[in-house]
Amino acid sequence: MDIEALLQEVCDGSLSPEAAAERLKRLPYEDIGFAKLDHHRALRSGFGEVVYCSGKTAGQVCAIFERFAAQDSNVLGTRATARQYEEAQKLLPAIEYHAPSGILTYITKPLPQKGLAAVCTGGTSDIPVAEEAARTAEFFGTNVERVFDVGVAGIHRLFDQLGRLRAANCIIAVAGMEGALPGVVAGLVDCPVIALPTSVGYGANFGGLSALLTMLNSCAEGIGVVNIDNGFGAGYLAAQINRLAMRGREEPA
Amino acid sequence: MDIEALLQEVCDGSLSPEAAAERLKRLPYEDIGFAKLDHHRALRSGFGEVVYCSGKTAGQVCAIFERFAAQDSNVLGTRATARQYEEAQKLLPAIEYHAPSGILTYITKPLPQKGLAAVCTGGTSDIPVAEEAARTAEFFGTNVERVFDVGVAGIHRLFDQLGRLRAANCIIAVAGMEGALPGVVAGLVDCPVIALPTSVGYGANFGGLSALLTMLNSCAEGIGVVNIDNGFGAGYLAAQINRLAMRGREEPA
Amino acid sequence: MDIEALLQEVCDGSLSPEAAAERLKRLPYEDIGFAKLDHHRALRSGFGEVVYCSGKTAGQVCAIFERFAAQDSNVLGTRATARQYEEAQKLLPAIEYHAPSGILTYITKPLPQKGLAAVCTGGTSDIPVAEEAARTAEFFGTNVERVFDVGVAGIHRLFDQLGRLRAANCIIAVAGMEGALPGVVAGLVDCPVIALPTSVGYGANFGGLSALLTMLNSCAEGIGVVNIDNGFGAGYLAAQINRLAMRGREEPA
Amino acid sequence: MDIEALLQEVCDGSLSPEAAAERLKRLPYEDIGFAKLDHHRALRSGFGEVVYCSGKTAGQVCAIFERFAAQDSNVLGTRATARQYEEAQKLLPAIEYHAPSGILTYITKPLPQKGLAAVCTGGTSDIPVAEEAARTAEFFGTNVERVFDVGVAGIHRLFDQLGRLRAANCIIAVAGMEGALPGVVAGLVDCPVIALPTSVGYGANFGGLSALLTMLNSCAEGIGVVNIDNGFGAGYLAAQINRLAMRGREEPA
Amino acid sequence: MDIEALLQEVCDGSLSPEAAAERLKRLPYEDIGFAKLDHHRALRSGFGEVVYCSGKTAGQVCAIFERFAAQDSNVLGTRATARQYEEAQKLLPAIEYHAPSGILTYITKPLPQKGLAAVCTGGTSDIPVAEEAARTAEFFGTNVERVFDVGVAGIHRLFDQLGRLRAANCIIAVAGMEGALPGVVAGLVDCPVIALPTSVGYGANFGGLSALLTMLNSCAEGIGVVNIDNGFGAGYLAAQINRLAMRGREEPA
Amino acid sequence: MDIEALLQEVCDGSLSPEAAAERLKRLPYEDIGFAKLDHHRALRSGFGEVVYCSGKTAGQVCAIFERFAAQDSNVLGTRATARQYEEAQKLLPAIEYHAPSGILTYITKPLPQKGLAAVCTGGTSDIPVAEEAARTAEFFGTNVERVFDVGVAGIHRLFDQLGRLRAANCIIAVAGMEGALPGVVAGLVDCPVIALPTSVGYGANFGGLSALLTMLNSCAEGIGVVNIDNGFGAGYLAAQINRLAMRGREEPA
Amino acid sequence: MDIEALLQEVCDGSLSPEAAAERLKRLPYEDIGFAKLDHHRALRSGFGEVVYCSGKTAGQVCAIFERFAAQDSNVLGTRATARQYEEAQKLLPAIEYHAPSGILTYITKPLPQKGLAAVCTGGTSDIPVAEEAARTAEFFGTNVERVFDVGVAGIHRLFDQLGRLRAANCIIAVAGMEGALPGVVAGLVDCPVIALPTSVGYGANFGGLSALLTMLNSCAEGIGVVNIDNGFGAGYLAAQINRLAMRGREEPA
Amino acid sequence: MDIEALLQEVCDGSLSPEAAAERLKRLPYEDIGFAKLDHHRALRSGFGEVVYCSGKTAGQVCAIFERFAAQDSNVLGTRATARQYEEAQKLLPAIEYHAPSGILTYITKPLPQKGLAAVCTGGTSDIPVAEEAARTAEFFGTNVERVFDVGVAGIHRLFDQLGRLRAANCIIAVAGMEGALPGVVAGLVDCPVIALPTSVGYGANFGGLSALLTMLNSCAEGIGVVNIDNGFGAGYLAAQINRLAMRGREEPA
């Protein structure tokens, strides 16, 4: 908020105190009754808009997508149901849906895909969460390399893929059950690893708690952990890190 | 309990009913007031006697060692303190003590060391627990290969030692923090792996719970888990498995 | 990996460096898109292939079974549904299904059954998990003795069956609720006991946590614990231990 | 509270309304500033007074003992320190102290000891808690049979003592670690079993939680559980049950 | 087991060793394949038979009831479903079912109801669990006084009912949510209180854990706790205590 | 309870001892079999009656509402289902239902709405719980300002609404997931903040535990926490505090 | 922040844009290097300053007290040690210390004490935490009635004190172990009850968790809970509520 | 590992198969008995060496530092004690120690400091952990801006410092107790935020668990979480991200 410039305008008489107060207060979001849409976010981050669809009615999801679409924003919906997609598609035919990961995307001006993030999983059951992460990163302009089913119980599969992992600016390592993959990967690469625990497993996995604790306690360096099954959070963070890595390569510091 | 034989003796008149009842009841243990010594255990297992020293006075530990020594048993003391050792040594000069692991040993007739168990650790801080396991296995007649500090955060160190691990009949994999070592090892060998979590770590390791859960949830096959820091339990189980593996090789089935 | 032999071939000129590099890299697994099949495992262990069916579509399960069948492997499916079985049976009529335990088996060359493992349970509700363990052990070539409903609340039932338990090379003790069975059994036998907690119970059993903690804290010696309801893991470990015990009896050391 | 009788006295004029109100309000306890002494309890229960000494200064403990002593009550102090004992002894030389269990007793009119409660423990480390239970039951007029170190890991020791256990009106079964003793005992007797978990153990025993959960989830019938290390609570409950059992035998119903 | 008498018979020649061994081994239970029926229990306790119906098929429940009925035993089924009842009723028309508590009863020779146990609840939602307790106690020959909806949030309701509670030999106090009822009741009576936590509540009640912990930590004396929702366990224990209290009143000691 | 006045009447002969005893005992509640209705509550608090509908049959809910309606009480039903509403409406057409929050209201004599409480939420998914709180506060005579979707992840939205929050006598801050809203709000206002955690979220939120712990550990001053999803409890407490704040403003102290 | 007034001054030319920006930014706190002192808090709340002394050196505590004292603020130190007091007293002789509760107070202009809050405890061990609450409330201008040792295990003690509790505008109910006191109190009064759990107890109290859960799950209405042992938080909230209650009585609405 | 080049040398005869096998096996670490030093790490990452000093003797720490120093590596010791420092200083006088954070540094060739990471804390008690993070990031070549004591309970302090935070490539947000700081910060910036929970607090903070859960459940985007009190892990990850951000700005992509 460039307060001094605004105050200078008030001082110059080019802006009335009332208008200035109004401008200070009119923060960049819009109220549509049941939700406050945050147009500010896209301005601030240069990314697109995000809608957490879980627990919203199909009608509410549609209304939010429409409002954002009216602003020519790209919109990403997470944890969306098929029913929400069907309703939304009637209003916005260009909307797309990936059922296993529950990702809705509405793209008006595609971002150029830059850099590279890798997404690897321990098993095949982790793929839906991994796809949520991968598609989120792609939505925010990141090239994504998928390296699935390379869990540590058969570690030769992981080694065969190391080259693909090492090419990335950052790696999302997805695992349920024992959750050991991120620690092993972090010991083999020198870029940041985002550890994404899943609730896959049974018994003493306690809905993903086991994998979460493993990742938090990893002895390997360079790991940041996100919530259980939080593919969106991992993908967003990967896109941020990738963007940092690529920004410099394009514009001189 | 060969009940029929005993009953036959009663039938034959070679044993009075009273004496038979007495024999049935006089189970092979001895009461010394504060503890019931289980001489039966050595008979049953062909191993030696074990004393859990934690929470006993030095005097109590001495008394138990003396009683077993009087039976010419080998005796293993676990979780012993230096003070318990000093007291016991006055009575039984041949007693030996390994301070880091808290292991006391009193050997009257050394068992032949057979077969091989390997004990590997993730870090150097896991060594005291690993030594409790290794010395327990040795006490019960097992050759032990130590492979320390080969944690998964630098997994090349583990691969270099795979040959030593694969030579064993069974492997004890010791790890704190994330506890991923047993799962990785079990994926690389085809013998049973005993997973031994330690309380090494801090924060969300919750006194070893993190490592314990990791091991229970491992996707790799062929893993049995013991309690946190329970080196004795791991060593005993390893000795049992090793003995099973070796028994057959000596005596035709 | 016999690296030296391979390098010798390169040295001899009988193998080109490119071919050698290729062979080093072509690890024994196969990628069918959504899963990496690990043919290596059967080579390594002399056992068969295993498919964890939970969370896979019927189609995916069929595809994996077919691929393994094409290699003439025996295949074991765990946690399979009736629907997965029906689909798979259309392609592989020889496939068999045991509904309570969710075990699918496809046997091309039956393994000889050797040695003996015992599987005992505390109650009748533990039987499905016990059957998963027993059938897994049988798949991997183990004779299995079933001793069900011998829980410690009526301990005379257990004593009557001790003879059958003591004949085994290793015992899987299955229990929910309080989970005391493995500790009592381990105090009565001298072979390894695999403790398998089940989620049977209610209230403060916390989905099997109570039984799991009981088993980890057992004072009895010679116990390795697996995850709650992990019948497969227990059966696999029992087969490994039994194989170790029998191997020696057949071939001189 | 015989309200009608009291009201009749008011009606008769033999008691003034003010005095009646006073009597209704002057509940049978006494305020000594930092604690409200409950003389009522002894009236109500026919037992003696109890002081929980933990967290009180030696001076406070002395003051409370003195006050009760002035009422000719027997007094039981729990969780007392040696220092509290030394101070109290100066004022009340007849006070007695049992250090391992932290029990202080001041007896003015000994209760006749009746009936029988048994106190059994899994190991020797459980003895201090067991003694707190036993001495509490004795303080409240119960004969106590001690049967220590009969844990389920060597269950033959327990069977040898069954006769002593079966003679009791109620049994306190004390165990740490896996805590399986009460369940096994309850399956072998037909009187109530009070399950008393101790914090003895390490690792995943979580300060006695493991034993507590085992006892709550026991399949055996006739078990009531008390808090971890709560020897006093177990002893008090045993005395109540024993008194119920004996009361009838003395006075015709 | 009157071993000496049996041995005397062997000595006398009135019993062959084989027959004696057989008799020693033929413990009083019967194996019907999927369950070992424990006829011993009724002999030992003078009570009836109990079947835990949860997790059994209607057919299995019927088979067990029939077998017991054939022995002229009273039978109590717990956690039974309406479907199990309907099946069982076809075979045993005299069977009765109480749906809210899931209690099945088949009575061949009614026990005389003696003494008194009280069952009180904090709220109306606790009534199904309370009825399981009450009906269990009644099955085992106990008169039961029901005092429902007297929770501590409106404690005057409890005081109005104190007379009914104080008439009992033992009280089962049932409560969910905060679980404070047993502690308050135990402070007002001088008989044993069986604390029965229920899973009623939401949020941080964690399925009854909150009520369970409250009861275990109660400062009041004379409380034994059973598992969450374990009405059967509470009712059985109450019947045992009541029987102890009444036994003496009938037969001179 | 004005005991002295009552006793004076007895003394005067204007009240018989029996009648006095009866009056002392006839506490102001009514027993309708399955529930004890507490008419006392409305007398004591000047508020209305409350029925916790969860776990009651539609018939039971109707009966309770009717009984209270017969007393001309306002009645609030919480956690009611649509089915309970439909049944109740047949008998009491004036009853109203708010489906998302499960609130039933039957108003005979509307309370005047006074003062102000604010209810703010972190997200839109928290609104149902927030409405339970708001409608409860309104039922008990409180004006309520709703300020929804102002979570801390976009804190500028909160600042824009601070004026509305600061006008209130007390604020209910509702949040799931991380639960940080109450702490931030409490740092910005000087009235009491009632922290109401919701179970909204996934993964390591553990059904609202994460939000609950955050609120309990808040560094900000002036926060009282209620149970997870307990909108009723928060609304009731807010109405009490608001009433305290307004009472003085109307009547001189 | 009266933004419009400030902007008007800029518009009038009576304030330069730079000075206005500065004033907007110079928020009312002061930086002394290791801590940012929040002078704003006293302005906002009309109360005094608070210093959380735990984890600060004696020197740091002194420095902060001095700085506040220089502003003529009253200052309250919580969780202070004797050593911190001794150092601070050298600089500010008027400082006072209450050792059991760890409360430091430095009063320059005493607040008038108004209204009434009651602080009651379950036992004597809860008194230090209760004193932290009471002294905090007093520091912020509240009359406090102390009603100690009235726990629910002897509930007649509580009833005798009800009059004292009912005179208060709000009640802090302090309890460890089972933590039932706040629920019982809230059912007997019609003012807000602040539930303050303590860590007093042992075994399954888990450092106060048991009492905390009890309080959160209370069925009684009108309860707000604070963190375990958080006497300061309870006292501050009580002072806020009391101030709300009294404010109106002094100034017409 | 350039396998093909190596194989080519073998093919050319310039390298014997044995030497090649040796070279393949001689992985870049060194064994000094109790620890395997990983010289590889510095090669791979371009950073320096790290020694986790906790649980090592002063002698062991010295030996490791010396060995690394002999390789002209910079060395960072974490969780070092004063005693370890004193011993190490005797051998390596240039070693430096920061007591509050337990950081030892031995710098032979200082890295150029580039870019910027910010480290902010909620309170003053979080500073030692924050310093561990800051000094780790500095060791690995990162400029660090410290912004301490800006917790959300007085959020205006945070806003005043936003400019300093927004200048950074990545922000470490350190908080104990409620742990809300990272979520609020992440909502205000567009760079990655590393959430670092501390164990600061008491009661229901459960040693940092409360703060950890808050951070994992944050609604704000762009957060990666590390273990409780794991300043080193946060600092390392920040250095990695900062290096990624700066690398591009120096060398054209």
Coordinates of C-alpha atoms in Angstrom, one line a residue, chain H residues 9-234:
Chain H
E9 CA 38.0 -47.3 -19.7
V10 CA 37.6 -50.9 -18.8
C11 CA 36.8 -51.8 -22.4
D12 CA 39.9 -49.8 -23.4
G13 CA 42.0 -51.7 -21.0
S14 CA 43.0 -48.5 -19.3
L15 CA 41.3 -49.7 -16.2
S16 CA 41.2 -53.3 -14.8
P17 CA 37.9 -54.9 -13.9
E18 CA 39.1 -55.1 -10.3
A19 CA 40.0 -51.5 -10.1
A20 CA 36.7 -50.5 -11.7
A21 CA 34.8 -52.6 -9.3
E22 CA 36.7 -51.0 -6.5
R23 CA 36.1 -47.5 -7.8
L24 CA 32.4 -48.3 -8.1
K25 CA 32.4 -49.4 -4.6
R26 CA 34.6 -46.7 -3.0
L27 CA 31.8 -44.3 -2.4
P28 CA 32.8 -40.9 -1.2
Y29 CA 32.6 -41.3 2.5
E30 CA 35.2 -42.1 5.2
D31 CA 34.8 -44.4 8.1
I32 CA 36.3 -43.2 11.4
G33 CA 34.9 -46.0 13.5
F34 CA 32.0 -44.5 15.3
A35 CA 30.7 -42.4 12.4
K36 CA 30.8 -42.4 8.7
L37 CA 31.8 -39.0 7.5
D38 CA 30.0 -38.0 4.4
H39 CA 32.4 -35.9 2.3
H40 CA 30.1 -36.5 -0.6
R41 CA 27.6 -34.1 0.8
A42 CA 29.7 -31.0 0.3
L43 CA 30.6 -32.1 -3.2
R44 CA 27.0 -32.6 -4.0
S45 CA 25.5 -29.5 -2.5
G46 CA 28.3 -26.9 -2.7
F47 CA 27.6 -26.2 0.9
G48 CA 29.6 -27.2 3.9
E49 CA 29.7 -30.1 6.4
V50 CA 27.3 -30.5 9.3
V51 CA 27.7 -32.3 12.6
Y52 CA 24.8 -33.1 14.9
C53 CA 26.6 -32.9 18.2
S54 CA 23.8 -34.0 20.5
G55 CA 24.5 -37.3 22.2
K56 CA 28.2 -37.3 21.1
T57 CA 31.1 -37.0 23.6
A58 CA 33.2 -33.9 23.4
G59 CA 36.0 -36.2 22.1
Q60 CA 33.9 -37.5 19.3
V61 CA 32.8 -34.0 18.2
C62 CA 36.4 -32.9 18.2
A63 CA 37.5 -35.8 16.1
I64 CA 34.9 -35.2 13.5
F65 CA 35.6 -31.5 13.3
E66 CA 39.3 -32.2 13.0
R67 CA 38.8 -34.6 10.1
F68 CA 36.6 -32.2 8.2
A69 CA 39.0 -29.3 9.0
A70 CA 41.7 -31.4 7.5
Q71 CA 39.7 -31.4 4.3
D72 CA 39.5 -27.6 4.4
S73 CA 35.7 -27.8 4.8
N74 CA 33.6 -25.3 6.6
V75 CA 31.9 -27.1 9.4
L76 CA 28.6 -26.4 11.3
G77 CA 27.9 -28.1 14.6
T78 CA 24.3 -28.1 15.8
R79 CA 23.0 -28.7 19.3
A80 CA 26.5 -28.4 20.8
T81 CA 27.1 -27.9 24.5
A82 CA 29.6 -25.4 26.0
R83 CA 31.7 -28.4 27.1
Q84 CA 31.9 -29.7 23.5
Y85 CA 32.9 -26.2 22.4
E86 CA 35.6 -25.9 25.0
E87 CA 37.2 -29.2 24.0
A88 CA 37.0 -28.5 20.3
Q89 CA 38.5 -25.0 20.8
K90 CA 41.7 -26.5 22.2
L91 CA 42.2 -28.3 18.9
L92 CA 40.7 -25.8 16.5
P93 CA 41.1 -22.3 18.1
A94 CA 39.2 -20.7 15.2
I95 CA 36.0 -22.5 16.1
E96 CA 33.2 -20.2 17.3
Y97 CA 30.2 -20.9 19.5
H98 CA 26.8 -19.3 20.0
A99 CA 25.5 -20.6 23.3
P100 CA 21.7 -19.9 23.1
S101 CA 21.3 -21.7 19.9
G102 CA 24.1 -24.3 20.5
I103 CA 25.7 -23.5 17.1
L104 CA 29.4 -24.3 16.5
T105 CA 31.0 -22.9 13.4
Y106 CA 34.4 -23.5 11.9
I107 CA 35.0 -21.5 8.8
T108 CA 38.0 -22.0 6.5
K109 CA 36.8 -20.3 3.3
P110 CA 33.8 -18.0 4.0
L111 CA 31.0 -18.4 1.5
P112 CA 29.8 -15.1 -0.1
Q113 CA 26.5 -14.1 1.5
K114 CA 23.8 -13.7 -1.2
G115 CA 20.1 -13.0 -1.5
L116 CA 17.9 -12.7 1.6
A117 CA 16.0 -14.9 4.0
A118 CA 13.9 -13.4 6.8
V119 CA 13.5 -15.1 10.2
C120 CA 10.6 -13.9 12.3
T121 CA 9.4 -15.1 15.7
G122 CA 6.1 -14.8 17.6
G123 CA 7.8 -14.2 21.0
T124 CA 11.1 -13.7 22.7
S125 CA 11.3 -17.2 24.0
D126 CA 11.4 -18.5 20.4
I127 CA 14.7 -16.6 19.7
P128 CA 17.1 -19.5 20.4
V129 CA 15.4 -21.7 17.9
A130 CA 15.2 -18.8 15.5
E131 CA 18.9 -18.2 15.9
E132 CA 19.7 -21.8 15.1
A133 CA 17.8 -21.3 11.9
A134 CA 19.3 -17.9 11.1
R135 CA 22.9 -19.1 11.7
T136 CA 22.4 -22.2 9.7
A137 CA 21.2 -20.2 6.7
E138 CA 24.1 -17.8 7.1
F139 CA 26.6 -20.7 7.3
F140 CA 25.3 -21.8 3.9
G141 CA 25.7 -18.3 2.3
T142 CA 22.5 -16.5 3.0
N143 CA 21.9 -13.0 4.1
V144 CA 19.4 -13.1 7.0
E145 CA 17.0 -10.4 8.3
R146 CA 15.8 -11.0 11.9
V147 CA 12.4 -9.8 12.8
F148 CA 11.6 -11.0 16.3
D149 CA 8.6 -10.7 18.7
V150 CA 5.9 -10.0 16.2
G151 CA 3.3 -12.6 17.3
V152 CA -0.3 -12.4 16.2
A153 CA -1.7 -11.5 19.6
G154 CA -0.5 -7.9 18.8
I155 CA -0.7 -8.0 15.1
H156 CA 0.1 -4.4 14.5
R157 CA 3.7 -5.2 15.4
L158 CA 3.8 -7.6 12.5
F159 CA 2.4 -5.1 10.0
D160 CA 5.0 -2.6 10.8
Q161 CA 7.6 -5.1 9.8
L162 CA 6.0 -6.3 6.6
G163 CA 8.3 -4.4 4.3
R164 CA 11.3 -6.2 5.8
L165 CA 9.7 -9.6 5.4
R166 CA 8.6 -8.9 1.8
A167 CA 12.1 -8.2 0.7
A168 CA 13.2 -11.8 1.4
N169 CA 13.3 -14.7 -1.1
C170 CA 11.9 -16.9 1.7
I171 CA 10.7 -16.4 5.3
I172 CA 11.2 -18.7 8.3
A173 CA 8.3 -18.0 10.7
V174 CA 9.0 -19.3 14.2
A175 CA 6.3 -19.7 16.8
G176 CA 5.4 -21.8 19.9
M177 CA 2.1 -21.8 21.8
E178 CA -0.7 -21.4 19.3
G179 CA 1.7 -21.3 16.3
A180 CA -0.4 -19.0 14.2
L181 CA 2.4 -16.7 12.9
P182 CA 3.3 -18.7 9.7
G183 CA -0.3 -18.8 8.5
V184 CA -0.7 -15.0 8.9
V185 CA 2.6 -14.2 7.3
A186 CA 2.0 -16.5 4.4
G187 CA -1.3 -14.6 3.7
L188 CA 0.7 -11.4 3.5
V189 CA 3.6 -12.3 1.3
D190 CA 4.2 -14.2 -2.0
C191 CA 7.3 -16.1 -1.3
P192 CA 7.6 -19.5 0.4
V193 CA 7.2 -19.6 4.1
I194 CA 9.0 -22.2 6.2
A195 CA 7.0 -22.9 9.4
L196 CA 9.1 -23.7 12.4
P197 CA 7.1 -24.7 15.5
T198 CA 8.8 -24.5 18.9
S199 CA 8.2 -26.3 22.1
V200 CA 7.6 -22.9 23.9
G201 CA 4.4 -22.9 26.0
Y202 CA 2.8 -25.1 28.6
G203 CA -0.3 -27.1 29.3
A204 CA -2.1 -28.3 26.2
N205 CA 0.8 -27.2 24.0
F206 CA 2.1 -30.8 24.4
G207 CA 5.7 -29.9 23.8
G208 CA 5.1 -28.0 20.6
L209 CA 2.4 -30.3 19.1
S210 CA -0.2 -27.6 19.2
A211 CA 2.0 -25.2 17.2
L212 CA 2.9 -28.0 14.8
L213 CA -0.7 -28.9 14.1
T214 CA -1.6 -25.3 13.6
M215 CA 1.0 -24.9 11.0
L216 CA 0.1 -28.1 9.1
N217 CA -3.5 -27.1 9.0
S218 CA -3.0 -23.5 7.9
C219 CA -5.4 -22.3 5.3
A220 CA -2.7 -20.0 3.8
E221 CA -0.8 -21.1 0.7
G222 CA 2.9 -21.6 0.3
I223 CA 3.9 -23.1 3.6
G224 CA 6.3 -26.0 4.3
V225 CA 6.6 -27.2 7.9
V226 CA 9.7 -28.7 9.7
N227 CA 9.9 -30.6 13.0
I228 CA 9.4 -28.9 16.4
D229 CA 12.5 -26.9 17.4
N230 CA 14.3 -27.9 14.2
G231 CA 16.0 -24.6 13.5
F232 CA 18.7 -26.4 11.5
G233 CA 16.3 -27.9 9.1
A234 CA 14.5 -24.7 8.5

